[in-house]
Amino acid sequence: MTQQVKITDTILRDAHQSQIATRMTTEQMLPVLETLDHAGFESLEVWGGATFDSCLRYLNEDPWERLRTIRKHVKNTKLQMLLRGQNLLGYKHYSDDVVDAFIQKSIENGIDVIRCFDALNDLRNLKQSVDSINKYGGHAQMTICYTISDIHTDEYYVELVKEMEKMGAHSICVKDMAGILTPARASTLIKALKEVTKLPIHVHTHATSGIAEMTYLKAVEAGADVIDTANSSFAGGTSQPSTEAMVIVLRELGYQVDVSLEDCQEVSEYFKGVKESFIESGVFNPKVLETDPNTLIYQVPGGMISNLLSQLKDAKQLDKFEQVLAEVPKVREEMGYPPLVTPLSQMVGTQAVMNVLSGERYKLIPNEIKDYVKGYYGKSPGPISEEVRQKVIGNDTDVITVRPADLLKPSLEQFEIESKAFATSMEDVLSYALFPQIATPFLKKKKDPFYDIPEQNVTIII
Ligand code: CO
């Protein structure tokens, strides 16, 4: 029987998040939504990640309204979002009742598939999400954050997937946010996972280091069911490989791919025009299309390398770059090999910079690293070095071993009280709970169009 390969297109989320800092507006998406719906994708990734934040912060859009609008035009294809487990779309743990309400509303407003991940692959941080997704009839796609270390073996990931299946996952995603999954490793990893689960396996990578198409081919050969690609208009570089290219190549190799190339071309013709406007305004920086083998050489995500460079530049210590780069894997090992994904990538990077610039390792320690060592982010994948633990928190006994959210009291009601004056729906309350600083003025303005106009102007209008 011909092996079928399905495609999730990321043009409406990860592609523009990776290439133009999530600045595409709903209006710019509208003209091709029916075509995307018709193209035959397994799902369309449209929400979550940074889209919610970007709508409120930069685009003056209600993210919930965006979701409802897309749902109105995409009637048949599943809509997918990316969720940071207990952190939802933010950077801290939320109490279980907020997680539950957020997932309920996401599904009610049109989401079918929720891809949820935890930066540490601590499954306790995904439990409430999975339970709520199942409770409200959504599709729970549980995610492995792929990283490389002595402890992140194929067997390690196999054990994670077995647990995920028990927890109620409907599918599994291997998420390679840094673009470091090589073709050879994709092959052994996907084969190993296929041996222990019948759940569909999705693979997500980025084209940053120039190997993504090869990785997808090997993953598909090993039995991956779905790959994430981006319409060619915003493909390649920091984004995903091009949908059209993968469809053509896979078909020629004998795989069945039920995606309409004509529809993809129509979408790409349209979005090329949109991209042109982002090039003109300077939002699209051609650097995002560069191939960066450093990611593979140092096993450090591209975004982290540029962060380190800018920290060193600010400190006028650019000559210490090689030293800092050598310090990163040391700190990471001492911290129990956390995957270098937000927020751990920033935390490990900052600690490495401090270790080098202060001239003494762990002389200066950011609070986030202290909290991490105390267990407030979850369980580290490997053991934290005892010597470093002493240096970071001394004999502080305030170390937790429970799920961090177990320490949080229900807080939805408090958010409702705080936002009472301007929130008109539970969706508004949740926007406020996630991003209080930016959601407050946005919601006040939505309720009263004259909200931020200085008073004397209002008088003139009257
Ligand atoms: Co991604």
Short mmCIF file of N, CA, C and O in Angstrom, two decimals, residues 1 4 28 70 81 85 89 94 100 141 150 166 169 174 193 198 216 228 240 253 297 336 342 349 353 358 396 443 458:
data_model
loop_
_atom_site.label_atom_id
_atom_site.label_comp_id
_atom_site.label_asym_id
_atom_site.label_seq_id
_atom_site.Cartn_x
_atom_site.Cartn_y
_atom_site.Cartn_z
N MET A 1 0.84 -1.20 0.00
CA MET A 1 0.00 0.00 0.00
C MET A 1 0.88 1.26 0.00
O MET A 1 1.90 1.29 0.67
N GLN A 4 0.97 7.17 2.97
CA GLN A 4 0.42 8.52 2.86
C GLN A 4 1.19 9.48 3.78
O GLN A 4 1.53 9.12 4.90
N GLN A 28 -4.78 40.65 6.29
CA GLN A 28 -3.88 40.16 5.25
C GLN A 28 -4.08 38.66 4.98
O GLN A 28 -3.70 38.16 3.94
N ILE A 70 -11.02 33.31 11.29
CA ILE A 70 -10.41 32.22 10.51
C ILE A 70 -11.37 31.03 10.48
O ILE A 70 -11.61 30.43 9.43
N MET A 81 -3.32 25.04 17.18
CA MET A 81 -2.59 26.08 17.92
C MET A 81 -1.42 25.47 18.69
O MET A 81 -1.38 24.26 18.92
N GLY A 85 1.87 24.46 27.49
CA GLY A 85 1.40 23.74 28.67
C GLY A 85 0.88 24.65 29.76
O GLY A 85 0.06 25.53 29.50
N LEU A 89 0.15 30.81 27.00
CA LEU A 89 0.93 31.52 25.98
C LEU A 89 1.89 32.50 26.62
O LEU A 89 2.46 33.36 25.96
N TYR A 94 0.36 29.12 35.26
CA TYR A 94 -0.96 29.58 35.66
C TYR A 94 -1.64 28.49 36.47
O TYR A 94 -1.32 27.30 36.32
N ASP A 100 -7.67 25.54 32.43
CA ASP A 100 -8.91 24.88 32.00
C ASP A 100 -9.80 25.84 31.21
O ASP A 100 -10.29 25.51 30.13
N GLN A 141 -2.43 17.05 21.07
CA GLN A 141 -1.17 16.64 20.45
C GLN A 141 -0.04 16.93 21.43
O GLN A 141 0.33 18.07 21.66
N ASP A 150 23.63 13.98 26.56
CA ASP A 150 23.91 12.60 26.96
C ASP A 150 22.67 11.85 27.42
O ASP A 150 22.57 10.64 27.27
N LYS A 166 -0.42 7.24 27.73
CA LYS A 166 -1.22 6.93 28.92
C LYS A 166 -2.00 8.16 29.41
O LYS A 166 -3.07 8.05 29.97
N ALA A 169 -2.94 11.40 25.06
CA ALA A 169 -2.56 12.07 23.81
C ALA A 169 -3.27 11.43 22.62
O ALA A 169 -3.49 10.22 22.61
N VAL A 174 7.15 15.64 17.35
CA VAL A 174 8.57 15.82 17.64
C VAL A 174 8.89 17.23 17.19
O VAL A 174 8.87 17.53 15.99
N LEU A 193 10.11 5.48 17.98
CA LEU A 193 8.78 5.88 18.46
C LEU A 193 7.69 5.04 17.83
O LEU A 193 6.72 4.63 18.48
N LYS A 198 1.03 3.65 18.26
CA LYS A 198 0.28 3.68 17.01
C LYS A 198 -0.25 5.10 16.76
O LYS A 198 -0.87 5.37 15.75
N TYR A 216 13.19 15.83 6.97
CA TYR A 216 11.80 15.41 6.71
C TYR A 216 11.77 14.12 5.87
O TYR A 216 10.98 13.22 6.14
N ASP A 228 5.40 19.38 9.12
CA ASP A 228 5.02 20.79 9.12
C ASP A 228 5.82 21.52 8.05
O ASP A 228 7.07 21.50 8.09
N GLN A 240 9.80 27.09 8.10
CA GLN A 240 9.81 25.68 7.70
C GLN A 240 10.16 25.56 6.20
O GLN A 240 10.07 26.53 5.47
N LEU A 253 8.65 10.43 -5.17
CA LEU A 253 9.21 9.24 -4.51
C LEU A 253 8.16 8.16 -4.25
O LEU A 253 8.45 7.14 -3.66
N ILE A 297 26.85 23.18 14.55
CA ILE A 297 28.21 23.04 15.08
C ILE A 297 28.21 23.20 16.61
O ILE A 297 28.78 22.40 17.34
N GLY A 336 21.50 20.16 34.40
CA GLY A 336 20.74 18.94 34.09
C GLY A 336 20.22 18.88 32.67
O GLY A 336 19.17 18.30 32.42
N THR A 342 12.95 28.75 24.84
CA THR A 342 12.45 29.80 25.74
C THR A 342 11.72 29.18 26.93
O THR A 342 10.91 28.30 26.73
N GLY A 349 21.97 31.10 28.73
CA GLY A 349 22.85 32.05 28.03
C GLY A 349 23.33 33.15 28.96
O GLY A 349 24.52 33.48 29.01
N VAL A 353 27.15 34.06 30.19
CA VAL A 353 27.76 35.38 30.02
C VAL A 353 28.27 35.88 31.38
O VAL A 353 29.41 36.36 31.50
N SER A 358 32.23 37.96 34.81
CA SER A 358 32.55 38.28 36.21
C SER A 358 33.88 37.66 36.63
O SER A 358 34.39 37.95 37.71
N ASP A 396 19.72 26.69 51.20
CA ASP A 396 18.31 27.02 51.12
C ASP A 396 17.51 25.73 50.93
O ASP A 396 17.73 24.98 49.99
N LEU A 443 -8.46 46.49 25.96
CA LEU A 443 -9.86 46.20 26.29
C LEU A 443 -10.62 47.47 26.67
O LEU A 443 -11.78 47.64 26.35
N VAL A 458 -11.87 65.26 23.55
CA VAL A 458 -13.22 64.72 23.64
C VAL A 458 -14.22 65.87 23.68
O VAL A 458 -15.24 65.85 23.00
#
